[in-house]
Short mmCIF file of C-alpha atoms and ligand atoms in Angstrom, two decimals:
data_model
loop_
_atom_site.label_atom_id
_atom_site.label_comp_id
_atom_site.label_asym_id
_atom_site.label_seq_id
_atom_site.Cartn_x
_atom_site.Cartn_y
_atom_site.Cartn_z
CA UNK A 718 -21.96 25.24 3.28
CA UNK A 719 -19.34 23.07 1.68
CA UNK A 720 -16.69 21.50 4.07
CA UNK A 721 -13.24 21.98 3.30
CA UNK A 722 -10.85 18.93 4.00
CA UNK A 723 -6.88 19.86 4.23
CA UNK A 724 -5.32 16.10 3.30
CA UNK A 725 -1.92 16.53 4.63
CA UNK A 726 0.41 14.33 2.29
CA UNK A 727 -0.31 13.62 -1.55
CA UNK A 728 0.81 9.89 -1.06
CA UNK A 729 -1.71 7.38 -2.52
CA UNK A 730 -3.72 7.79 0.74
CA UNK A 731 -3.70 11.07 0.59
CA UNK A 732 -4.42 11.21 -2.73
CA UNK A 733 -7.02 8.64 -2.79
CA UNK A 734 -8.97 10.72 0.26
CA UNK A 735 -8.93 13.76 -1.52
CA UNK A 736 -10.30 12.29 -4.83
CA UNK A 737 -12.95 10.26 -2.80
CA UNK A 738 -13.82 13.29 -1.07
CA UNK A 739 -14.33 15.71 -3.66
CA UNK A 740 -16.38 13.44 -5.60
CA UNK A 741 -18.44 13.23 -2.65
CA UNK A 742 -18.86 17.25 -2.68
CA UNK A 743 -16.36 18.31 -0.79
CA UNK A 744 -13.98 21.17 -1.12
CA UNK A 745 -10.18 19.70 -0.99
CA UNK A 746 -7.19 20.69 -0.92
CA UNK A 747 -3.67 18.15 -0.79
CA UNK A 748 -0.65 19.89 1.13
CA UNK A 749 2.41 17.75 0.03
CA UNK A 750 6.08 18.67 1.44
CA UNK A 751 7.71 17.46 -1.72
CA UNK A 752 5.97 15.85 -4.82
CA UNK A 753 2.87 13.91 -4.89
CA UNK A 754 3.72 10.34 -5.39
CA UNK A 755 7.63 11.08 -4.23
CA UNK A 756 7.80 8.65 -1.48
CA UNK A 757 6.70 5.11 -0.48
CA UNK A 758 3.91 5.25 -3.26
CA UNK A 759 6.00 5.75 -6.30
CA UNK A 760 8.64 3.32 -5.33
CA UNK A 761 5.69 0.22 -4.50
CA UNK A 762 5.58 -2.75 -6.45
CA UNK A 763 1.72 -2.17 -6.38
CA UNK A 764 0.63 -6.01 -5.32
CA UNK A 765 -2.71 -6.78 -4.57
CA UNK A 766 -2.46 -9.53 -2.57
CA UNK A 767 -3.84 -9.85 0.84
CA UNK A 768 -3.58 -13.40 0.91
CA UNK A 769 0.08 -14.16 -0.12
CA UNK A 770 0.43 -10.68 2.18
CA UNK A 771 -1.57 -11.90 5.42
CA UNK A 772 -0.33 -15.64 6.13
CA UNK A 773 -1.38 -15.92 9.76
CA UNK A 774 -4.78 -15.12 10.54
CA UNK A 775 -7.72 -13.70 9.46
CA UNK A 776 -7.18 -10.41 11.59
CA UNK A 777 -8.91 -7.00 11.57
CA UNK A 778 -5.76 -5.88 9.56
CA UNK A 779 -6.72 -8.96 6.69
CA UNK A 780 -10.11 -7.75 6.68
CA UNK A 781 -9.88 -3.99 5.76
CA UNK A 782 -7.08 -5.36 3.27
CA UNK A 783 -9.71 -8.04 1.82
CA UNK A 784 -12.53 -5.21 1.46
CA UNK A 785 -10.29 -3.17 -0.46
CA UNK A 786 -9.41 -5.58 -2.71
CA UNK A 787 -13.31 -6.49 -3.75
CA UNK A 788 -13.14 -2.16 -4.38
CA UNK A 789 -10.39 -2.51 -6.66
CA UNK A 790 -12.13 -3.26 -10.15
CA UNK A 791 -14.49 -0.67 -9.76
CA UNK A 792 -12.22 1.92 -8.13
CA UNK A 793 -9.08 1.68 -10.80
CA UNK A 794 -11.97 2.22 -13.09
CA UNK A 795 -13.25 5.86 -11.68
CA UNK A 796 -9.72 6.67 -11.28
CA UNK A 797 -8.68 6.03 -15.53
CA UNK A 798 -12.20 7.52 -16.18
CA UNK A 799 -11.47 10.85 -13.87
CA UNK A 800 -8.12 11.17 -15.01
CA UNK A 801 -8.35 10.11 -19.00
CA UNK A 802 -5.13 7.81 -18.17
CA UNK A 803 -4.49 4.40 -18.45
CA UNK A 804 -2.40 2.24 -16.14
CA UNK A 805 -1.71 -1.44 -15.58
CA UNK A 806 -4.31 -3.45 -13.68
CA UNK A 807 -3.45 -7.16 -14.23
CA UNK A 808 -5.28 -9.67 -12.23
CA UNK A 809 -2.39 -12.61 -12.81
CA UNK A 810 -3.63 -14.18 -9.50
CA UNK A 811 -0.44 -15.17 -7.81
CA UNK A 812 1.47 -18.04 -6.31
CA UNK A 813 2.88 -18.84 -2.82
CA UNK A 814 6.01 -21.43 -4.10
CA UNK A 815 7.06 -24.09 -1.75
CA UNK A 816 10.71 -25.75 -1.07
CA UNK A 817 9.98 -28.43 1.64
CA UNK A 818 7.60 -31.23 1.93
CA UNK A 819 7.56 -29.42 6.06
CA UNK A 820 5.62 -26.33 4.36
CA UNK A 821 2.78 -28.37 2.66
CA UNK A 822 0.94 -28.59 5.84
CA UNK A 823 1.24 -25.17 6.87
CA UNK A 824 -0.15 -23.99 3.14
CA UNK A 825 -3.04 -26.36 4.34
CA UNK A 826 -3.64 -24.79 7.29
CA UNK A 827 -3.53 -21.11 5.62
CA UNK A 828 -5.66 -22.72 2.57
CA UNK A 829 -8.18 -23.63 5.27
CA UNK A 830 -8.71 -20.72 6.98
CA UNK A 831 -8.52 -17.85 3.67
CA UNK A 832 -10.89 -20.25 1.48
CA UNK A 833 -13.84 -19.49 4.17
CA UNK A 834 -13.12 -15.46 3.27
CA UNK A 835 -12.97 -15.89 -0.30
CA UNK A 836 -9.54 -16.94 -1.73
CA UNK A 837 -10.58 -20.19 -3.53
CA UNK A 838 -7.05 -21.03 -3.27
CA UNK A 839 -5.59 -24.36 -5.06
CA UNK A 840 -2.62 -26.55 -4.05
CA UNK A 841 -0.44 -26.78 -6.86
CA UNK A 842 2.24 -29.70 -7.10
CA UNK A 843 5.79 -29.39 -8.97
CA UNK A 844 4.16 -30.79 -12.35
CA UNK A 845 1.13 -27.98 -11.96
CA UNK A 846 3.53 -25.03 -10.71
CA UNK A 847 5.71 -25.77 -13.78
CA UNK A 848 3.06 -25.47 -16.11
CA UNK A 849 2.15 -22.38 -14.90
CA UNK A 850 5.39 -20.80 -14.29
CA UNK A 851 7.76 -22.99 -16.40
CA UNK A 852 10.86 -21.40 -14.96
CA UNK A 853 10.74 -21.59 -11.47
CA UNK A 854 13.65 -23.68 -9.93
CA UNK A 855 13.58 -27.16 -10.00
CA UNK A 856 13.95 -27.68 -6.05
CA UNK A 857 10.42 -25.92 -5.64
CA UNK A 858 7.81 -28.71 -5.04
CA UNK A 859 4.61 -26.75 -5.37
CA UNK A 860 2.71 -23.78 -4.55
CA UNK A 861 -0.34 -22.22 -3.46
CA UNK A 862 -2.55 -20.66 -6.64
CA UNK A 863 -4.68 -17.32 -5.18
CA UNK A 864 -6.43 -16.54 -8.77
CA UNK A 865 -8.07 -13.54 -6.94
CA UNK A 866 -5.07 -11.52 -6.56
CA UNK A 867 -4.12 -8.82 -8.76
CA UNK A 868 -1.20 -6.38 -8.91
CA UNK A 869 -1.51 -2.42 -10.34
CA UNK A 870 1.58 -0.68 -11.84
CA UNK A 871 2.09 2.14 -8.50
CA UNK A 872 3.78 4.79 -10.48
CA UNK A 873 0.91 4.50 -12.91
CA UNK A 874 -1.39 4.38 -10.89
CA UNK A 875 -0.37 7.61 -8.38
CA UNK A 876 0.11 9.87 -11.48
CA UNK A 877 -3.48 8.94 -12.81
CA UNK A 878 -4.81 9.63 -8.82
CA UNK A 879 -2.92 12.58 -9.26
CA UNK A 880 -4.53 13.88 -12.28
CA UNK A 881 -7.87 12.79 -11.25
CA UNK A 882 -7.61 15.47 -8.54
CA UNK A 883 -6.76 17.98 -10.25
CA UNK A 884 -9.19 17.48 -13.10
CA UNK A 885 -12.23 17.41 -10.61
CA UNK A 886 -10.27 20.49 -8.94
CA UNK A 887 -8.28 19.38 -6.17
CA UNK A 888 -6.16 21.91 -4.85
CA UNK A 889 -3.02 20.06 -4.49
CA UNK A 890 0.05 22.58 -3.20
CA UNK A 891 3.56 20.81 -3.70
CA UNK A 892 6.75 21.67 -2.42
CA UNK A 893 5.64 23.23 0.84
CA UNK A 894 8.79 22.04 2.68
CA UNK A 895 8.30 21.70 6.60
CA UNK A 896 5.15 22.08 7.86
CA UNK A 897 3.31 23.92 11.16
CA UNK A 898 0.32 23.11 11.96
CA UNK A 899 -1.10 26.09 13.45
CA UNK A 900 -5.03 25.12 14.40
CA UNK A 901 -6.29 21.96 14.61
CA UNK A 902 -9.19 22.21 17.18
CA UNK A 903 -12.67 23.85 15.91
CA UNK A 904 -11.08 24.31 12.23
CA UNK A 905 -7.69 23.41 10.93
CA UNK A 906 -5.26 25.96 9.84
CA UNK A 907 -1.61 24.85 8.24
CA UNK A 908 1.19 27.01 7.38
CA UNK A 909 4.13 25.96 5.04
CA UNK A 910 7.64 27.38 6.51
CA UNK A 911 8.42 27.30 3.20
CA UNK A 912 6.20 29.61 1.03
CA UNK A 913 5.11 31.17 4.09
CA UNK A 914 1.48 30.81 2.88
CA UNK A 915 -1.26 29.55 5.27
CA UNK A 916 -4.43 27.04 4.34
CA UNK A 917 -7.37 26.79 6.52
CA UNK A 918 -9.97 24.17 6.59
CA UNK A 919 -12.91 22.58 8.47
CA UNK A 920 -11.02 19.26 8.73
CA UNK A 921 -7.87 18.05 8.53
CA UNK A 922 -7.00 14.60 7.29
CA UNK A 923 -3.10 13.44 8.29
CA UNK A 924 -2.01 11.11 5.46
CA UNK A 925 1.36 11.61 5.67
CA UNK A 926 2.62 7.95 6.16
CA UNK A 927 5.89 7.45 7.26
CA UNK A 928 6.26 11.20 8.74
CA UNK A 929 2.87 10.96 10.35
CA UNK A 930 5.00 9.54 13.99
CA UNK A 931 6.32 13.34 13.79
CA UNK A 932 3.79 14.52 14.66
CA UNK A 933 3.27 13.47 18.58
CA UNK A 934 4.66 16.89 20.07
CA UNK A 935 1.59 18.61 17.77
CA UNK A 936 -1.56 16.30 18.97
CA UNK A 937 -0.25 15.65 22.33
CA UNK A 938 -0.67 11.60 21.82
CA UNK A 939 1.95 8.68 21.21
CA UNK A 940 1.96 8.09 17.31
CA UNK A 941 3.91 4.94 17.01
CA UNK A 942 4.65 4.76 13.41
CA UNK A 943 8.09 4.42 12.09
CA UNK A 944 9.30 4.42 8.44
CA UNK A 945 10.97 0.83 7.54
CA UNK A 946 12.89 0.64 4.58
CA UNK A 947 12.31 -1.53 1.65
CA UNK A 948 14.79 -2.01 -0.77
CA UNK A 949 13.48 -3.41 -4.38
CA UNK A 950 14.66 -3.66 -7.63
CA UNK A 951 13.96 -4.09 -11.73
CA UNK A 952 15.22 -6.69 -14.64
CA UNK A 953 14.51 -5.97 -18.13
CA UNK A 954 12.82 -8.70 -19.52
CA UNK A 955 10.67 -7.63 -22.84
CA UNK A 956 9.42 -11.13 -23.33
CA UNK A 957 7.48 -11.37 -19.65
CA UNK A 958 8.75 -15.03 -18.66
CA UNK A 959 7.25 -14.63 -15.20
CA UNK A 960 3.18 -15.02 -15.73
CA UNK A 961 2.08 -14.35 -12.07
CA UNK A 962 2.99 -12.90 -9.01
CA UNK A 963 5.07 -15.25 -7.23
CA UNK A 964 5.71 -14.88 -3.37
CA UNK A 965 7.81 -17.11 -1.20
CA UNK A 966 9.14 -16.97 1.63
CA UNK A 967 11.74 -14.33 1.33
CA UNK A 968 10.20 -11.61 -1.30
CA UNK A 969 8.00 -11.26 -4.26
CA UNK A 970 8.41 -11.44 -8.06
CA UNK A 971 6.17 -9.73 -10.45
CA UNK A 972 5.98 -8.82 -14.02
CA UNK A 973 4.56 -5.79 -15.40
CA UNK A 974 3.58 -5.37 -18.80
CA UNK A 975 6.22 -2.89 -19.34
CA UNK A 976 8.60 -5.73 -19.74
CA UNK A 977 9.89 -5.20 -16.11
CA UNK A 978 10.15 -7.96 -13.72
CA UNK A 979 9.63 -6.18 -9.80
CA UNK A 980 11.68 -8.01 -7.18
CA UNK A 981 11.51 -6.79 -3.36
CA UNK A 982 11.82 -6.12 -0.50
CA UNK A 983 13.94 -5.91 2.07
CA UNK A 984 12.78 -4.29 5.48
CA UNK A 985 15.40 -2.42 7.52
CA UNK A 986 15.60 0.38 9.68
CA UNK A 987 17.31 3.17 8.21
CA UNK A 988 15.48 6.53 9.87
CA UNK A 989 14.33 8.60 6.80
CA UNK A 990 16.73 7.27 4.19
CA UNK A 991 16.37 6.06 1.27
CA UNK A 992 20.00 5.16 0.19
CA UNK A 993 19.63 1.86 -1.61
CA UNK A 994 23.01 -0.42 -0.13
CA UNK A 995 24.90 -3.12 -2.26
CA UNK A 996 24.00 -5.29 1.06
CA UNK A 997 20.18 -4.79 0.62
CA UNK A 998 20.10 -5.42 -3.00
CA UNK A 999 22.79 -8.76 -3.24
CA UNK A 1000 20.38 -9.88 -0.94
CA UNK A 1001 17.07 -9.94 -2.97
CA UNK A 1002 19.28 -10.97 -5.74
CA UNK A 1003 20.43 -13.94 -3.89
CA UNK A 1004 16.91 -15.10 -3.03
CA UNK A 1005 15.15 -14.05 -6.52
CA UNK A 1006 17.35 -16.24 -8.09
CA UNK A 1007 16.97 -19.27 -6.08
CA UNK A 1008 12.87 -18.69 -6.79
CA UNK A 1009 14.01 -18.28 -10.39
CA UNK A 1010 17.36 -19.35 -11.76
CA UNK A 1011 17.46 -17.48 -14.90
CA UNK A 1012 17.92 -14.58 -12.91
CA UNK A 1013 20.88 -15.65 -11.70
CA UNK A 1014 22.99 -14.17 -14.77
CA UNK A 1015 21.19 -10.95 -14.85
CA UNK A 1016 21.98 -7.91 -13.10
CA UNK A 1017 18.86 -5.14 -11.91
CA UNK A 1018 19.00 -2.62 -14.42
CA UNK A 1019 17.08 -0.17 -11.83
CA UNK A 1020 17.17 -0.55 -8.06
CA UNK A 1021 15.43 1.68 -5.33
CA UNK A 1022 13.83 2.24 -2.10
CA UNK A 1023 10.56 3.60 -0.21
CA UNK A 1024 9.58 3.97 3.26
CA UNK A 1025 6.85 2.20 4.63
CA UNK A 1026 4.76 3.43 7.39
CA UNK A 1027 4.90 1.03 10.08
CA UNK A 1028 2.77 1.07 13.33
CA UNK A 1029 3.39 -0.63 16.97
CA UNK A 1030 0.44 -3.00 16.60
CA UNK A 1031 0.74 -3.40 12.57
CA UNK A 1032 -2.49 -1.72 12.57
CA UNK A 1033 -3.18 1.17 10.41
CA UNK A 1034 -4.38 4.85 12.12
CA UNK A 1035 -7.66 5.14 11.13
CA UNK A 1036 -10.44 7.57 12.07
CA UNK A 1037 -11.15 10.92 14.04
CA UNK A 1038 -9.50 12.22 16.78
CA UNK A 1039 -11.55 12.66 20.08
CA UNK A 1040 -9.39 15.46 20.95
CA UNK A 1041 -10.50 17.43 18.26
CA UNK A 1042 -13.77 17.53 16.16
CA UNK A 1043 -11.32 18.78 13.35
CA UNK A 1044 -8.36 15.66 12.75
CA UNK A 1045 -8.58 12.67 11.11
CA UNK A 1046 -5.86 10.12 10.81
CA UNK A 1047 -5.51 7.97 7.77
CA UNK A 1048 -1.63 6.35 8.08
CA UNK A 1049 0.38 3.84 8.94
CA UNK A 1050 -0.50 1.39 6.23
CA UNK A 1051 2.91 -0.36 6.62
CA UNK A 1052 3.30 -2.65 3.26
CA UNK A 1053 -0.48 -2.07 2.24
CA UNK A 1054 -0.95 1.08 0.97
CA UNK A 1055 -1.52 1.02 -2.70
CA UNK A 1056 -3.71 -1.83 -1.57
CA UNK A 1057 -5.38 -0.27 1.02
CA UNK A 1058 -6.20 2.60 -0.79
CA UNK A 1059 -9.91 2.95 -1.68
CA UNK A 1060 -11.17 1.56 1.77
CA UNK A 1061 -9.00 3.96 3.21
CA UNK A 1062 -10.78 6.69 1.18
CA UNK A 1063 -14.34 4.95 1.82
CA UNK A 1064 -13.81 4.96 5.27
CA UNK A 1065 -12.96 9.07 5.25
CA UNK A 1066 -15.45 9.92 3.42
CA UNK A 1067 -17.84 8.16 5.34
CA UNK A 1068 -16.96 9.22 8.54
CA UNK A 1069 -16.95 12.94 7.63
CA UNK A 1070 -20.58 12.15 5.99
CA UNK A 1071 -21.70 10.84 9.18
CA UNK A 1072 -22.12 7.51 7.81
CA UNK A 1073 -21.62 4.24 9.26
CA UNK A 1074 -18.64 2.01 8.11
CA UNK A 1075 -20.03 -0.88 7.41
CA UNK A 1076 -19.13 -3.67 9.96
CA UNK A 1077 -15.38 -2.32 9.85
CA UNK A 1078 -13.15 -2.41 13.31
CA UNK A 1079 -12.24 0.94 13.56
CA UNK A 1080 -12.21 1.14 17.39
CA UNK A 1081 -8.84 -1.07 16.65
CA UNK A 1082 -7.56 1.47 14.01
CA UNK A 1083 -8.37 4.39 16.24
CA UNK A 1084 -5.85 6.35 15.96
CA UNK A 1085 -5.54 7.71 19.61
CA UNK A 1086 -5.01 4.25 20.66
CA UNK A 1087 -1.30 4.42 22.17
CA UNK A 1088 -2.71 7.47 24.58
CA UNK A 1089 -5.57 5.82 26.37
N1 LIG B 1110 3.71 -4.94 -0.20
C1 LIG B 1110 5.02 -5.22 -0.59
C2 LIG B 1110 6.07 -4.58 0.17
O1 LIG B 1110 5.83 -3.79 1.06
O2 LIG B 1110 7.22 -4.84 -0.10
#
């Protein structure tokens, strides 16, 4: 008989699960509180970038991040095909700019390590950066090149999941307003307060991000994941004068081919809110034009926020409950999740197939890790 998979949240996880899943065979339906897409998602920048993302070391975290990104070409494919709609998938590559002659031998160091898994990164000096990116400021001295990393336009990219799933014949319900989960050992049964109508399933997948730390009272276990706030905002510049993504230390630049140029992002604590503050945005306007003087005149013509699903351990919740033979936890993807996406959905699928993972850590993504 075919399973049926609840995915609670219609978030680029949850979106990504369902539209793995039901082209697996599965029978899927996406409860979302508000609108798919209407949270952290929608308001990403949509980098690709576990290098210029993952300085330190090559962790678990870096890994899952690095398999998803060898997913991406293939994946952003199926999605356009699936949903008949186009969105941006640039591979720019990016660059890591540098201010102090103190930094080079860090890059070094980071060069050292990422080249073994792949990144075939190049140390750029002031002459080479400029070429590249002629208007970076004159006080950077040079940068590290990552020509593997690639950057997808997150509204875009959401909407097309979106449609995908509903094409193939998703169920997705939106607008269910808070949430009761009524059953969620042997089966899964969910109830919205506000329609008042209830969904049952064989399995239920939590991909709720940000909202998925509500949920301790419900599966008895410490869910450590907290929303933090990231504040970004938009210039309008039609003639693209930034070619790459450019990361320093402070934030991240990126042109889309829209003819808007993505700075972010600020991280603070703010609970659930996503007020965007005159504080949080002078701030990324400060840096972003120190990176790149010209916009230092300019004001954001759009600003916003999204919450991103932090964890205790910076680790994502990954994997099946042992609690229940009926929950499966796919959240806390912090500042990866558009990124993170199709392993995320692999790594569902499989495990409700019964298949292995494929070498992947998941005994440090289980999700029941806080409780033992
Ligand atoms: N991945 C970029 C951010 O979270 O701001």
């Amino acid at each position: 008989m075919t399973q049926r998979v609840l995915v609670l949240g219609g978030g680029v996880i949850g979106l990504s699960c369902a539209f793995e899943l039901k082209n697996r065979g599965f029978a899927v339906t996406v409860l979302e509180q508000g609108k798919c897409g209407g949270q952290a998602s929608g308001a990403a920048a949509g980098m690709l970038a576990p290098y210029s993302e993952n300085v330190e070391e090559p962790d678990p975290f870096f890994r899952l991040c690095l398999q998803s990104l060898r997913l991406y070409p293939e994946w952003q494919l199926a999605v356009k095909e699936a949903s008949g709609l186009d969105f941006e998938y640039s591979a720019t590559g990016s660059l890591y700019v540098m201010y102090h002659e103190a930094d080079v031998l860090a890059m070094k160091s980071r060069k050292l390590w990422q080249d073994e898994y792949g990144a075939a990164s190049e140390l750029l000096d002031a002459a080479e950066l400029r070429k590249l990116e002629p208007l970076v400021a004159s006080e950077a001295i040079g940068a590290l090149r990552y020509p593997g990393e690639s950057h997808v336009y997150a509204p875009g990219y959401v909407k097309a999941l979106e449609e995908a799933c509903r094409r193939m014949g998703v169920d997705i319900r939106e607008g269910l307003g808070g949430i009761d989960i009524v059953r969620w050992h042997d089966g899964a049964e969910v109830r919205s307060a506000s329609t008042a109508q209830t969904y049952r399933g064989d399995t239920l997948v939590v991909a709720n991000g940000a909202w998925a730390g509500l949920m301790e009272s419900i599966f008895g276990m410490t869910i450590p994941v907290y929303p933090i706030r990231g504040q970004i905002c938009a210039y309008e510049t039609p003639d693209m004068p930034v070619r790459h993504m450019v990361f320093c230390s402070q934030g991240y630049v990126v042109g889309k081919r829209n003819g808007t140029l993505v700075c972010g992002a600020s991280e603070d604590i703010a609970g659930f809110d996503t007020t965007v503050t005159r504080r949080g945005i002078a701030r990324l306007e400060n840096w972003n034009g120190k990176l790149f003087p010209f916009l230092g005149g300019m004001r954001p013509f759009h600003e916003w926020a999204g919450l991103r699903p932090a964890t205790q351990d910076g680790f994502p919740l990954l994997g099946a409950l042992a609690r229940s033979n009926s929950v499966m936890f796919a959240a806390g993807h912090y500042r990866n999740g558009i990124l993170l996406s199709p392993v995320t959905a692999h790594v569902i699928a499989d495990l409700l197939e019964g298949r292995s993972t494929s070498g992947l850590p998941l005994d440090l993504f289980n999700p029941e890790r806080f409780s033992q």
